[in-house]
Structure formats: structure tokens, C-alpha cells
Coordinates of C-alpha atoms (C1' of nucleotides) in Angstrom, one line a residue:
Chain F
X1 CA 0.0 0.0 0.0
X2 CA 2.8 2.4 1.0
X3 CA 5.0 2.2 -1.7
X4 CA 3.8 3.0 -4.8
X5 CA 5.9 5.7 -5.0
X6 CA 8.8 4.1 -3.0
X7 CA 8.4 1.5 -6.1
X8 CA 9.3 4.3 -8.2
X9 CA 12.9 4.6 -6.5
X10 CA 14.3 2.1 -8.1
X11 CA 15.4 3.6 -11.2
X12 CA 15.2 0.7 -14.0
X13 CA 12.2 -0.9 -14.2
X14 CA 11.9 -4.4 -12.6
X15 CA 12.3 -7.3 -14.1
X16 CA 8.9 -8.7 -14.4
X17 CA 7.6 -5.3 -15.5
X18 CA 10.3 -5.7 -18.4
X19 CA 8.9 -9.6 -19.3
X20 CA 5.2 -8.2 -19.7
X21 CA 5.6 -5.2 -21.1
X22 CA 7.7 -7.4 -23.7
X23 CA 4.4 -9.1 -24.7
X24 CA 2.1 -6.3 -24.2
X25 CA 2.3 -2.7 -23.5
X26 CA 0.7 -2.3 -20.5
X27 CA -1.4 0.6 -19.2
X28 CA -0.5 2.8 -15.6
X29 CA -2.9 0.8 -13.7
X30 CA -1.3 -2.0 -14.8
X31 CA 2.3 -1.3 -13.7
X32 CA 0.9 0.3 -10.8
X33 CA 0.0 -3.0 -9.5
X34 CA 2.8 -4.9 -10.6
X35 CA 4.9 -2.5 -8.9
X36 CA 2.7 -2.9 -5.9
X37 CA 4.4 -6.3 -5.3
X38 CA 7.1 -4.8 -3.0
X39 CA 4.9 -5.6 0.3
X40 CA 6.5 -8.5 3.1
X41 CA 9.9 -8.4 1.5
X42 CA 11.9 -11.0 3.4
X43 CA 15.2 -12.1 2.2
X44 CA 15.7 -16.1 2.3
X45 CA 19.8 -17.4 2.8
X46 CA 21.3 -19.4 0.4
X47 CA 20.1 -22.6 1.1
X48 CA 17.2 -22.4 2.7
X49 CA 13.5 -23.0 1.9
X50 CA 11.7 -19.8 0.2
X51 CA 8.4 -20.4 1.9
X52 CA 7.7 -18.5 4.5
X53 CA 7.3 -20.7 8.1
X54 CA 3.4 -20.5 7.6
X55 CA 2.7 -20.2 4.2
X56 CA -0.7 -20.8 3.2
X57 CA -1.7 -22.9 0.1
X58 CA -2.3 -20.3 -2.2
X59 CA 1.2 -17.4 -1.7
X60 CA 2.3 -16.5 -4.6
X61 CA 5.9 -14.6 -4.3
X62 CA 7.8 -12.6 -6.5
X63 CA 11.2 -12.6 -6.8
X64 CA 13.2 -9.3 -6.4
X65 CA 16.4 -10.3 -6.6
X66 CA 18.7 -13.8 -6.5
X67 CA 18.0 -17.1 -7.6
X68 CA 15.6 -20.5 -6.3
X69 CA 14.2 -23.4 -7.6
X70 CA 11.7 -25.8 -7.0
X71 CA 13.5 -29.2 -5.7
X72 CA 12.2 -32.4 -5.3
X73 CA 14.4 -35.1 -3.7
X74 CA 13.9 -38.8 -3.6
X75 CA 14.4 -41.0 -0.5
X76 CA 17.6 -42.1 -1.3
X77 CA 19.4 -38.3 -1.6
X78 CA 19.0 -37.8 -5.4
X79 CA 17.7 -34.4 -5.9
X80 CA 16.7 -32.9 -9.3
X81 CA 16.1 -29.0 -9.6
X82 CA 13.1 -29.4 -12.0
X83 CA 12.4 -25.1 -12.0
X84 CA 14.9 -22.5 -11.8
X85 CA 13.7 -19.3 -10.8
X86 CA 15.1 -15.9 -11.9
X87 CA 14.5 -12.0 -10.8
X88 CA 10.9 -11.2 -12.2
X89 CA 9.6 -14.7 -12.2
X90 CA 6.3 -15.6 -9.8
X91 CA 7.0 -18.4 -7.2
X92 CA 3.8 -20.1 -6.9
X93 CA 3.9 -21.9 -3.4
X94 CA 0.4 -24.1 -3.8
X95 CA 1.7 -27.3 -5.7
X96 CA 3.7 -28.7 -2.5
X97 CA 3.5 -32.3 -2.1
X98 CA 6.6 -33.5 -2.1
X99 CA 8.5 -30.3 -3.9
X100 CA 10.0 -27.6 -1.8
X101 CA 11.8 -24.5 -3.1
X102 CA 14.9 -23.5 -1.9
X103 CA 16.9 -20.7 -2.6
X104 CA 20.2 -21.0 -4.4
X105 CA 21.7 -17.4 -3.6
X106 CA 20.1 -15.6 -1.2
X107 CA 17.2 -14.7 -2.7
X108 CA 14.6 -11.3 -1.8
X109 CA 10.7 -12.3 -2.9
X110 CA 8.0 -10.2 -1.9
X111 CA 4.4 -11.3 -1.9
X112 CA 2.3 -10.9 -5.4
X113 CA -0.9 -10.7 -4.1
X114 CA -1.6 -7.2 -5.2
X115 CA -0.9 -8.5 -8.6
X116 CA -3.0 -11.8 -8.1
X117 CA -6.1 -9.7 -7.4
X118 CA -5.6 -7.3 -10.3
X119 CA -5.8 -10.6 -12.4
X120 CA -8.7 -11.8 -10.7
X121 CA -10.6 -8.3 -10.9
X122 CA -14.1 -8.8 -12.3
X123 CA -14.6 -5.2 -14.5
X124 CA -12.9 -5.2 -17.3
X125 CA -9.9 -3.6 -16.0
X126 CA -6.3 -5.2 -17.0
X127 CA -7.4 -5.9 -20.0
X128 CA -3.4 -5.7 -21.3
X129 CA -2.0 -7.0 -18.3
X130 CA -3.9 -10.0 -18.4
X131 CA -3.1 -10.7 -22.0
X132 CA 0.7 -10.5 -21.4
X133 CA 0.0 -12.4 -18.4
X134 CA -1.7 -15.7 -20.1
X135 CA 1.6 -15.6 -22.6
X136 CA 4.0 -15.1 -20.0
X137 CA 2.5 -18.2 -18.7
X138 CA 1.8 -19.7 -22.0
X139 CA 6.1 -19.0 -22.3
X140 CA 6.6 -20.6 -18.7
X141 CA 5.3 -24.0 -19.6
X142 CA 7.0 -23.9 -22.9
X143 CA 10.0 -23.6 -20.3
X144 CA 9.0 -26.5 -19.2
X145 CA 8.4 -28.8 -21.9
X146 CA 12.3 -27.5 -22.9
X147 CA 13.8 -28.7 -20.1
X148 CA 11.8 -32.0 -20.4
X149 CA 13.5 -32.5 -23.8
X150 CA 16.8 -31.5 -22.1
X151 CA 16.3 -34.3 -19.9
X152 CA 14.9 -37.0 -22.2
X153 CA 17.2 -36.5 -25.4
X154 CA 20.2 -34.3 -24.8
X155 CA 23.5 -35.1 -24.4
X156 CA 25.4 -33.8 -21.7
X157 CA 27.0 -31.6 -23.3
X158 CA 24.2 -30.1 -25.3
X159 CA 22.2 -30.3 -21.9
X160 CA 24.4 -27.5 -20.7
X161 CA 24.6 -25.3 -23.8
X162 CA 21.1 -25.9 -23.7
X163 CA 20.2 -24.5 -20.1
X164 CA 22.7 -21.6 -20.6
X165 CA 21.1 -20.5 -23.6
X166 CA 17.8 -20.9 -21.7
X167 CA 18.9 -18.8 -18.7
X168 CA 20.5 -16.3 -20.7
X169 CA 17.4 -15.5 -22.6
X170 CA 15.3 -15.4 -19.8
X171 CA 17.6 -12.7 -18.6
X172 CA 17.7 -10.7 -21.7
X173 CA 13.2 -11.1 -21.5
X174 CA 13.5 -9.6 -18.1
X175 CA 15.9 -6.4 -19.1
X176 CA 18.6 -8.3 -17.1
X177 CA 20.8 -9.1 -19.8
X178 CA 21.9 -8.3 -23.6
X179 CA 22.3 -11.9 -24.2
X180 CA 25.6 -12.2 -24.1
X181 CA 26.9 -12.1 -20.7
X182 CA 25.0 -13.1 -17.3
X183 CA 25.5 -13.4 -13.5
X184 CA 26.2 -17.3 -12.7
X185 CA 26.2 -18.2 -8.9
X186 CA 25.4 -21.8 -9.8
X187 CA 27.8 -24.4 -8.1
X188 CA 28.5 -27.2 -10.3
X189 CA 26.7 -29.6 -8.1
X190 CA 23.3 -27.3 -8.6
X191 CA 24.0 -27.6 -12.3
X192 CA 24.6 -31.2 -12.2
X193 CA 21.0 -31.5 -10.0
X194 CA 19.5 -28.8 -12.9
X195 CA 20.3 -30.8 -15.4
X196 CA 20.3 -35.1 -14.3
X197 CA 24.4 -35.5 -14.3
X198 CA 27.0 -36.1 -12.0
X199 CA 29.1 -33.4 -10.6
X200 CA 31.8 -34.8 -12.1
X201 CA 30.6 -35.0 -15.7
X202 CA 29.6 -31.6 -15.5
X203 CA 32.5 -30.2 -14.5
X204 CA 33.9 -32.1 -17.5
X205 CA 31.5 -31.1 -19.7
X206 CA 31.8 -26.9 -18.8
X207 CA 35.6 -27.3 -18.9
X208 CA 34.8 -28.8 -22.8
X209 CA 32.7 -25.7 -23.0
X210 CA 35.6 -23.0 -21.8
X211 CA 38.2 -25.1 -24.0
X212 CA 36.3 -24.3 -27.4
X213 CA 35.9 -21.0 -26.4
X214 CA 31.6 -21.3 -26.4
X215 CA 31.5 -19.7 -23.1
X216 CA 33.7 -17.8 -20.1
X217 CA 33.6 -17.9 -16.9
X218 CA 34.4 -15.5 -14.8
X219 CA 34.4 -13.5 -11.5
X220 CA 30.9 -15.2 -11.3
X221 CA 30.2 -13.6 -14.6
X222 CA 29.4 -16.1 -17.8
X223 CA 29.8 -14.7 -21.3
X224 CA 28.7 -16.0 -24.1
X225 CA 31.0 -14.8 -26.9
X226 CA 29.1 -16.6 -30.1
X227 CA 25.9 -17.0 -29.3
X228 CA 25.5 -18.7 -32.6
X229 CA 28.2 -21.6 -32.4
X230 CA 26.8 -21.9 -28.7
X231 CA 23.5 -22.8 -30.2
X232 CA 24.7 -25.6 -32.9
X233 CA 26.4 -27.0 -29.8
X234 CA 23.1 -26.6 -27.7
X235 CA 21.0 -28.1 -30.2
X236 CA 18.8 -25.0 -29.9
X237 CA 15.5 -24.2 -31.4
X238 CA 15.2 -21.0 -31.6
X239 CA 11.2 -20.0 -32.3
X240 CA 9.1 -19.8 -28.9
Chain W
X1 CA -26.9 -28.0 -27.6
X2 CA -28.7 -31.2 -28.8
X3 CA -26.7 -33.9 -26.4
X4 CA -27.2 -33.0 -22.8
X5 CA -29.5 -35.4 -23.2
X6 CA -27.8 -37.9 -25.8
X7 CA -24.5 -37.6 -23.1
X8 CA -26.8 -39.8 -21.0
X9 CA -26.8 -42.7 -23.2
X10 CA -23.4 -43.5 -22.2
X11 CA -24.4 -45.7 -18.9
X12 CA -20.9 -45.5 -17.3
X13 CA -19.8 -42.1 -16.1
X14 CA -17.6 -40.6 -18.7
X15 CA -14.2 -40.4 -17.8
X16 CA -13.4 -36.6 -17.2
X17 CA -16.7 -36.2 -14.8
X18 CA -15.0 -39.0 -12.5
X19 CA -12.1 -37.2 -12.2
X20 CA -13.6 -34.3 -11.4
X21 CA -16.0 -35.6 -8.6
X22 CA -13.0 -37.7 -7.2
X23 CA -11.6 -34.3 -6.0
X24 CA -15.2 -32.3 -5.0
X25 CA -19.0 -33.7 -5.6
X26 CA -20.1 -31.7 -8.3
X27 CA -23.8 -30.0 -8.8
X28 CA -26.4 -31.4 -11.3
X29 CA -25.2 -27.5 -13.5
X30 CA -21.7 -28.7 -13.2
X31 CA -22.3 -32.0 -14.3
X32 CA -24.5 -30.7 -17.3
X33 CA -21.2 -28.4 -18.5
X34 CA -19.3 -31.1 -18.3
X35 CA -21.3 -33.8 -20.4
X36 CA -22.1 -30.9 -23.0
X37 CA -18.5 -31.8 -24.3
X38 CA -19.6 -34.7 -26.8
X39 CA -19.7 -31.5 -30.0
X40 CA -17.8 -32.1 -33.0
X41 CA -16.7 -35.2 -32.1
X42 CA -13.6 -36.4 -34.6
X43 CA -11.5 -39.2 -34.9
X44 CA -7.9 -39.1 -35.5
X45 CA -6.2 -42.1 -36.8
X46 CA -3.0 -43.5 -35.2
X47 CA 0.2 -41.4 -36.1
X48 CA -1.6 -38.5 -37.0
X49 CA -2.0 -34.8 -35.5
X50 CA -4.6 -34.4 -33.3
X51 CA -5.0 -30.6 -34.0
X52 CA -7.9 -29.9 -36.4
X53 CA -6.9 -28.2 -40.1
X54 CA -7.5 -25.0 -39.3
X55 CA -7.5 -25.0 -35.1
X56 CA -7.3 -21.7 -33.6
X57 CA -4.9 -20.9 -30.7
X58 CA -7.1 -21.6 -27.7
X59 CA -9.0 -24.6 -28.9
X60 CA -9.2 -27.5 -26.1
X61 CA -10.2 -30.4 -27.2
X62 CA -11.6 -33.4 -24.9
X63 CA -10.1 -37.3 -25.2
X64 CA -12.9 -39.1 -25.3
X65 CA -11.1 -42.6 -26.1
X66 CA -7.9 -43.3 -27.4
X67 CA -4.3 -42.3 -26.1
X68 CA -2.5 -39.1 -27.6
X69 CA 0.8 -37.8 -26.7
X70 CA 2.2 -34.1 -27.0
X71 CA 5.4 -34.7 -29.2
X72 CA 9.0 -32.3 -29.7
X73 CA 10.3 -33.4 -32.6
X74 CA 14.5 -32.5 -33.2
X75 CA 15.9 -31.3 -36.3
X76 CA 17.9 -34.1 -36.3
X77 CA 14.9 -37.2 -35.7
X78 CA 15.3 -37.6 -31.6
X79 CA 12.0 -37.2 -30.7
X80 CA 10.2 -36.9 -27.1
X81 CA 6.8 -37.6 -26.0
X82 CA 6.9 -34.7 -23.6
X83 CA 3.2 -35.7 -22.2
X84 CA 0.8 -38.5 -22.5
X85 CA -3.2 -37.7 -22.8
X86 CA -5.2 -40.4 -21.2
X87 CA -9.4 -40.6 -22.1
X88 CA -10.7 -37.9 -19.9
X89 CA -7.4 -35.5 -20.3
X90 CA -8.0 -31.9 -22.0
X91 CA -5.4 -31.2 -24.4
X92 CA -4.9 -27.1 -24.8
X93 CA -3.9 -26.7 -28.3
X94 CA -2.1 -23.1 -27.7
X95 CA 1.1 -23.6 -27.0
X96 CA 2.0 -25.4 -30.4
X97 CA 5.2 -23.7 -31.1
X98 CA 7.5 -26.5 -32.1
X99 CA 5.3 -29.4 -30.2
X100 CA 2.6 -31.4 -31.9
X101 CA 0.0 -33.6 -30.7
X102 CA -0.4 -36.9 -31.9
X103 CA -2.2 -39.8 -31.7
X104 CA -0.8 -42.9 -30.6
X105 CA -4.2 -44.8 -31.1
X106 CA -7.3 -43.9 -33.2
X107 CA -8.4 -41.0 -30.8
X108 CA -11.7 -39.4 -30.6
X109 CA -11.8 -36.0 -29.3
X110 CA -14.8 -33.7 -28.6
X111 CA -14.5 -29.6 -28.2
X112 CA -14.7 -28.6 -25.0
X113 CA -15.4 -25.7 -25.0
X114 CA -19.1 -25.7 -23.0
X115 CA -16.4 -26.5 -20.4
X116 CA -14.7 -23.5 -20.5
X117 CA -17.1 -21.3 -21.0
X118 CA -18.8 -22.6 -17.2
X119 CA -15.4 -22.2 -15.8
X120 CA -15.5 -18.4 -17.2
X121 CA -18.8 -17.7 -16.0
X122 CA -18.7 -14.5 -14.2
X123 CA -21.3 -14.9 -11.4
X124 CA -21.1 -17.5 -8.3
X125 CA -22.0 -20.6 -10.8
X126 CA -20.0 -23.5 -11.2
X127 CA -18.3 -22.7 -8.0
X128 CA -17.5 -26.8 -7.3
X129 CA -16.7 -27.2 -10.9
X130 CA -13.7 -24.6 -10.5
X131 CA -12.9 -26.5 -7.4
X132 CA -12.2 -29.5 -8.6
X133 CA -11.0 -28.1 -12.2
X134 CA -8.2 -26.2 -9.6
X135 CA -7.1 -29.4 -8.2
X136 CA -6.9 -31.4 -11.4
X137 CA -4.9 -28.5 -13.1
X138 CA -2.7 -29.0 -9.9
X139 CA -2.2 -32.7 -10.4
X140 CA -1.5 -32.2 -14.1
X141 CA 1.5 -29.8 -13.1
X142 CA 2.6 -32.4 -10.7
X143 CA 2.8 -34.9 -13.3
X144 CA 4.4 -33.5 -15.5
X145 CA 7.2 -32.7 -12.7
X146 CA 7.0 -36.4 -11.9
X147 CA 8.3 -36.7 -15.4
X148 CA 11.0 -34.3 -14.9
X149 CA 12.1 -36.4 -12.2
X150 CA 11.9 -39.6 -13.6
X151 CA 14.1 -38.4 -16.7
X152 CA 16.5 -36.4 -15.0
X153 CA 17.5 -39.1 -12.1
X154 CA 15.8 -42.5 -12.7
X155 CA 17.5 -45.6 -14.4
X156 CA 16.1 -47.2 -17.0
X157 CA 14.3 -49.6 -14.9
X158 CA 12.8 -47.3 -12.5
X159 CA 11.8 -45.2 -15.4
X160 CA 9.9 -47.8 -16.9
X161 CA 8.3 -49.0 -13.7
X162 CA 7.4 -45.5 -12.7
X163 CA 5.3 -44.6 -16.2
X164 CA 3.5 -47.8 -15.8
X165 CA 2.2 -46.4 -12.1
X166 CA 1.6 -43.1 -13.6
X167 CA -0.5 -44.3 -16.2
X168 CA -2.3 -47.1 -13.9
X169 CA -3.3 -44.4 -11.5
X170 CA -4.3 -42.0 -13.7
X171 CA -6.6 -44.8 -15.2
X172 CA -8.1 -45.4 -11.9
X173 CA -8.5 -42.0 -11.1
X174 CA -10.5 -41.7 -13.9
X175 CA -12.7 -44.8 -13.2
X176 CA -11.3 -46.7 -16.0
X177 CA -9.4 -49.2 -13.7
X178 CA -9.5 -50.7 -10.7
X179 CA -5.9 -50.7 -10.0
X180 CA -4.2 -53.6 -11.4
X181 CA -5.1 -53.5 -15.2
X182 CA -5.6 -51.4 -17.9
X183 CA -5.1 -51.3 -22.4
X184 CA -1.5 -50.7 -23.1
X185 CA -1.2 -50.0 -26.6
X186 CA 2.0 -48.5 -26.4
X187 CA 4.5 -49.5 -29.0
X188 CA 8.0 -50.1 -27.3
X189 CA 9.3 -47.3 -29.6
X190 CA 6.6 -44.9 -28.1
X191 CA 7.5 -46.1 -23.8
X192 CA 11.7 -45.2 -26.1
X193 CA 10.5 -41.6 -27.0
X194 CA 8.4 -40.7 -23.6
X195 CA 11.4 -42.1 -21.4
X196 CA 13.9 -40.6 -23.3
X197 CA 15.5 -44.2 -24.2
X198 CA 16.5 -46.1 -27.1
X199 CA 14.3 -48.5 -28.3
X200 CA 16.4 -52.0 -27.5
X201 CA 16.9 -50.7 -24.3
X202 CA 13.3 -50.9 -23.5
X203 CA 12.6 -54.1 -24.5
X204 CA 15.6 -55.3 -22.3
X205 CA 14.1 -53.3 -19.5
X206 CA 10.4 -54.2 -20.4
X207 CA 11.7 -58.4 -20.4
X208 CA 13.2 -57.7 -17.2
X209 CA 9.8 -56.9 -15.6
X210 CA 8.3 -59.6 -16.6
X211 CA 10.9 -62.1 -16.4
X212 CA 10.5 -60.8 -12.2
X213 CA 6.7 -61.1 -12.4
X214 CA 6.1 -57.3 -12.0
X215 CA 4.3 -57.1 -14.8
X216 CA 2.0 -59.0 -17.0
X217 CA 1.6 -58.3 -20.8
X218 CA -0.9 -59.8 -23.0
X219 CA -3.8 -59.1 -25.5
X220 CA -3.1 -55.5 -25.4
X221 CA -3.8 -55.4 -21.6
X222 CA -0.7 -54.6 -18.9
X223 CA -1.6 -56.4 -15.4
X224 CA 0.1 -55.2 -12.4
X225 CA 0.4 -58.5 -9.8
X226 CA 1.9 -57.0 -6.9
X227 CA 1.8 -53.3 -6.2
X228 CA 3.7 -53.2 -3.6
X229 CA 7.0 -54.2 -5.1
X230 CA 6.2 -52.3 -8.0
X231 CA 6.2 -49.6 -6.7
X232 CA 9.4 -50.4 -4.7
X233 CA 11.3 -50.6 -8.4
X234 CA 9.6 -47.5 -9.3
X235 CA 11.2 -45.5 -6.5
X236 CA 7.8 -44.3 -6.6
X237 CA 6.6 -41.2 -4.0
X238 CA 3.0 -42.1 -3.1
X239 CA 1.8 -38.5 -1.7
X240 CA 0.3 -36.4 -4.4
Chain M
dC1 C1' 47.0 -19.1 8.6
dG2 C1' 43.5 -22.8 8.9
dT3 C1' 39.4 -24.6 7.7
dA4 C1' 35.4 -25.6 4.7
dT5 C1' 33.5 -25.6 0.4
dA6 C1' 34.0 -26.0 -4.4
dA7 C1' 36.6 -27.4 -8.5
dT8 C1' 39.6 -30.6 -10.7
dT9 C1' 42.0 -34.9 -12.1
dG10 C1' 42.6 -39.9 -12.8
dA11 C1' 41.2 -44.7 -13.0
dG12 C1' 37.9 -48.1 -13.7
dG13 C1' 33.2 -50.0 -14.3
dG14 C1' 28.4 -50.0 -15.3
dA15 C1' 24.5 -48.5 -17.9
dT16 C1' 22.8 -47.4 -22.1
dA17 C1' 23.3 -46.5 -27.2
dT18 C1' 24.3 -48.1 -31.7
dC19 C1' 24.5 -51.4 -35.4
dA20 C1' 22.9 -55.4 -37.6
dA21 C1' 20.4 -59.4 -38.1
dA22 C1' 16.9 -62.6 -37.0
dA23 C1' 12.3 -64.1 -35.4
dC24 C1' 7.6 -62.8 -34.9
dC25 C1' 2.9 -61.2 -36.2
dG26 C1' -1.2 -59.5 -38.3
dG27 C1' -3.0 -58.5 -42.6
dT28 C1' -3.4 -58.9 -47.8
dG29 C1' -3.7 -61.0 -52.0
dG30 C1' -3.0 -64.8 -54.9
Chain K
dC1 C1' -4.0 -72.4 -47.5
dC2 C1' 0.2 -70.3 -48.5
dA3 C1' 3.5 -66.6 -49.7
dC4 C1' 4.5 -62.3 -48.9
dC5 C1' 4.8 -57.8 -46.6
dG6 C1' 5.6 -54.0 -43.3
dG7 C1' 5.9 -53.1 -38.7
dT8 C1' 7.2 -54.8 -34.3
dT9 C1' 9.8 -57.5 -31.1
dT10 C1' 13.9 -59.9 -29.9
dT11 C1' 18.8 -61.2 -29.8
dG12 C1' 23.9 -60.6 -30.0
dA13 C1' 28.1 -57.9 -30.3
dT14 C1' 30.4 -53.8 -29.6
dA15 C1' 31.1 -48.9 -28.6
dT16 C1' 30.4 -44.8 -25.8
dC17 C1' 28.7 -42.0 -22.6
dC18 C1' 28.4 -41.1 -18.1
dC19 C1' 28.8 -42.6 -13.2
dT20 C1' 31.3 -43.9 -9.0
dC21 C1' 35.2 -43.7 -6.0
dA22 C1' 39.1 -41.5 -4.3
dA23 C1' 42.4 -38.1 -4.1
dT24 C1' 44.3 -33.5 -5.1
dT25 C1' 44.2 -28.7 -5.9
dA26 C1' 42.1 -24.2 -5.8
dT27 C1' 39.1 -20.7 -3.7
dA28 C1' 36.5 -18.3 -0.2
dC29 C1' 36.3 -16.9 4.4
dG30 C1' 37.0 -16.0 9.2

DNA sequence: CGTATAATTGAGGGATATCAAAACCGGTGG
DNA sequence: CCACCGGTTTTGATATCCCTCAATTATACG
């Protein structure tokens, strides 16, 4: 409620607002509630779970800043990261059983409801930002289905172009990136639960990676100098 | 229009209204919506896309018998069968970019739009319909992370095991099994393309579960005779 | 400086893919 | 009834990818 015009503070716009407005233009009562989404900022250490002690069925969190993912572990230990979530994407805590989301920096989400409700309002209101909402959505389980063909047909080493190139331009979508260079906290272990490997075979695999000169890495920085040779080697499909 | 009526021949209850009341009881209005779904009815013959000539974006379209599976077709031939539709299952047709959807048996399909047009309905109506259509929505997420899980850190064997559950329950859910049988018309190059394995690999994998009695195949029927350890080879998660 | 975490390297084995051929099976036509 | 046919299943042999185990080095951090 307060901070509408604290929301204007920070100077670029967030990420999320970057990913709609990228589908749709939206309208001032639009971006006035996605901007809106700054109430109960709580900031979750690396590590820990992102939802909040009591969290009801239904929270839906943004994230500000940092990285999560949604984690499901088997009895014996094996753990596969089966979402990675990025600055501007929605964090939606109702689909529990047996998946928990944990943050893989420390991560700052703040609660979406006002932009929930703006969805959910009756009048005909948000028109726009309901129509960049259904394809931002539409694009999330596209994001999906990728990784699902990651999984099932990949090699390892395309696996890993593959997922960079997917990170990187979801970063670009949210005004976080020009597609060519991107933060990367990931340990090699979180890769190797990303994408099914050992944490061996992906270390092998990204040194493969750095040796051809397809990506750096950096400072915690990764560049992609060739996006195109990145993509032969990630057997990307560009379209969606 | 014509069949709220007609939809009463069938004496069983179809397949997608015992989902449905297997997560809330739905009212006689909510039952009506549902049944309405029997309009142009078509039939798609094996191999071929279920999508009608000219479908529109946000066509869903009803399986009314037959299996169908949403496919991602590589530039180079590797192909994955990134979902399986069951009778009763809704495929949404929107998201098409570079995924099909096929049929893997002669299929019939029915609009469903009446459907979705009681799940729209602005005033209080339908209010157990979008109960239970909430829920079902959830459990279709779910399995499609169940997937991620099963490509990204099962073996071979567990893989297999763990489809055959997912498809047995999802049969009974839909009162079209009691739990320990149901139609497998899969070809073993199909179970290759939705595990993410080659095709000799699954008939090695496949003979192993018979040759230990976990499964039964004949006649185009799969028999499960012991749950239980089934299960155990699945590292299956009951929960959800 | 010392400790913990992460990255790297090497050796060896197991799981799964690939290639090629043979057996099986339901349908079709002579 | 038989021969044939395409598609499916099965089998064997071999190659490769990726995993596991174990140890070493680098990096971050107090």
C-alpha cells in the first residue's frame, strides 16, 4: 500500500515489469499494481527454503532479486532441480507435495498478491496486463516442456549449452541481460542436480565448454561470446 | 446444444466427470457443462496430429477414447513424448510452437469448449466445478514434474516401472481401472520416445519386468500383480 | 594461517546406445 | 492355404557415454 511511490525509486524498471511489457504494453494501472508487489519483502539465505514458516496454500511470491528453484528429492538423496527461478519470475507456493523451493543465492521475494487480485478483478480492468500475463505463462510452460526435452534426449554436453542459452534468454526477456553475458552463482553440483548428471561429468562437460571458447567464466560472470556456435552446440530451437 | 440429453446414453460415467467428482461432488449445473462436451466429435487415426486443419490458438479439445501424446520433434529425428493424454485428459492446443500432438491410437476428441465457458462464468455458478477443475490442473502440473524427475534421475528400470504407475493411476482416477489393469497400446518405440531411451533398451528393460513377475503383458492389456514391489522398483513417491 | 567448500583430475566400471540381423505377427492378396 | 509384406519385437556384439570412487588442488572466508 505504502509504496507505490517508494516503487518508483528504483530507477530501472523491474524485471517482471520488463517480461510483460515485452508481450504487451501495458497501461498505468497496470504497472501500478505490478509495482505494488514490494509488500512483506523477506530475504531467504542461500540454502534455505523460500516459503515463508506458515505459508498458506495459495502465496504467490515474487522474486526481487537472486536465484531459487523448486527441488524435489527422492528417498535415497538424489535431488533434481526441476524449475529455476530468476528476478521477475512468480514463485507459486500451492503445488507442495513432495516439492519444496529452496533458494540457491540468497534470494529477496516479496508477496504478489496485489498483482493476483488485479488478475482476478471482475470489471474489465487489465485488460493488457492479463493478455501479457496468459503468454507469459503460455512462455513458462514452454519452459517446461524444454527442459523436459533436455532431460529425455540431450546429451550432456548439449544439456548444458542448452540450459545456458535458456537462462540467458530469460535474462535478456526480463531487461537483465543483452544476451551475451549473465551473473552465474550456480555451483557445479546445482548444475549437475539442474540438469540429471554427475558433478563430475559436468565439470567435464563446462571445462569442454571454456576449452572451445563457447562460453567464459568469470568473476561469477558467464559470457557467451558466439551465441551462434553456442547454439549448434546446444541443439537450440530458436522460435518460442 | 442437442446432447445433454444424448451424453446420457453413455451408462458409465464418462471419464473426465469421475475425475472431477473424485476431488469435489459436483452439482447437477456442473455435471450438465461437463457432459455438454460430446460437439464435434472427430477421430484421429494413429500417427496422425490431433489438431484440427485449421485449429485456432485456444481450442481445447476433450479425449474421449484413445491415447494421444504431446510430441518435440528435433531437427535431427530424436524425438520426445513430452506428455501422455489419457481418455478424460483436456489437451490445450495453444502452446504449439514446435510441439505437436499426436495420436498414438485412433483417438476421438470432442471440443470442449461448453467446459470452458462454465469455468469463465462470471457470477457465483460453477463454484464446485472450478474447485475441482483447480485441483486437477494442480495434479496435471505435478505430473508433468513427476516426469522431470523420472528423466533427469531415474535408471532405466525405474523409469519404466514409474510410467507404468503413472499411467495405472491415472486410469483409476479416472474410473477406467480398478488398479491392477488397464489397455497398453504403447508400441516399445513410443515407452523409447516418452522415457527418453532407445528402443532396444526398452525391450531389455520391459523383459526384465516380466521375467521378475512385476508385470504382466498380453492381449493389449498390462496387469500389475503385486503393487507393492512395484512400486518399490519404481522409486515411486505415493503422496500427491 | 587454517578450515570448509568447491573445482579438478585420474582410474575403472556399469548403464545405455548403436549397429545389424533374425524371429515374430497380423493383414493382404494370390 | 500359402507366400508375402511392413511393422514390431527380440537377440547378440560392440562402442560410448556417463557414473562412481578416491584423491588432489584451488578458492573463499574467518
Amino acid at each position: 500500500m505504502l509504496n507505490i511511490i517508494n516503487a518508483g525509486i528504483d530507477a530501472r524498471a523491474g524485471p517482471l515489469e520488463h517480461k510483460l511489457q515485452s508481450f504487451a504494453p501495458l497501461q498505468t494501472a497496470d504497472l501500478e499494481a505490478v509495482r505494488a508487489c514490494h509488500d512483506d519483502l523477506r530475504t531467504t539465505p542461500a540454502g534455505m527454503d523460500v516459503a515463508p514458516p506458515g505459508a498458506g496454500p495459495d502465496v504467490v511470491r515474487l522474486v526481487v532479486s537472486g536465484w531459487a528453484a523448486r527441488a524435489r528429492v527422492l528417498r535415497d538423496g538424489r535431488r533434481q532441480l526441476v524449475q529455476i527461478f530468476l528476478p521477475g519470475d512468480l514463485i507459486g507456493l500451492r503445488l507442495l507435495p513432495g516439492s519444496s523451493v529452496i533458494a540457491l543465492t540468497p534470494v529477496r521475494t516479496a508477496d504478489a498478491a496485489p498483482l493476483a487480485t488485479a488478475l482476478k478483478a471482475r470489471n474489465g480492468a487489465h485488460a493488457r496486463l492479463r493478455v501479457a500475463w496468459e503468454r507469459l505463462e503460455a512462455l513458462r510452460q514452454q519452459q517446461l516442456l524444454d527442459h523436459l526435452v533436455r532431460l529425455g534426449r540431450l546429451s550432456a554436453y548439449e544439456r548444458t549449452a542448452n540450459l545456458i542459452l535458456d537462462l540467458m534468454d530469460r535474462h535478456r526477456r526480463a531487461g537483465l541481460s543483452d544476451g551475451t553475458r549473465m551473473p552465474w552463482p550456480l555451483t557445479q553440483e546445482m548444475v549437475a542436480d539442474v540438469l540429471g548428471l554427475s558433478i563430475v561429468h559436468v565439470n567435464r562437460t563446462l571445462q569442454q565448454l571454456r576449452r572451445e571458447e563457447l562460453i567464459v567464466l568469470r568473476a561469477g560472470q558467464l559470457i557467451v561470446p558466439d551465441r551462434v556456435r553456442l547454439a549448434q552446440a546446444a541443439c537450440w530451437e530458436p522460435a518460442h
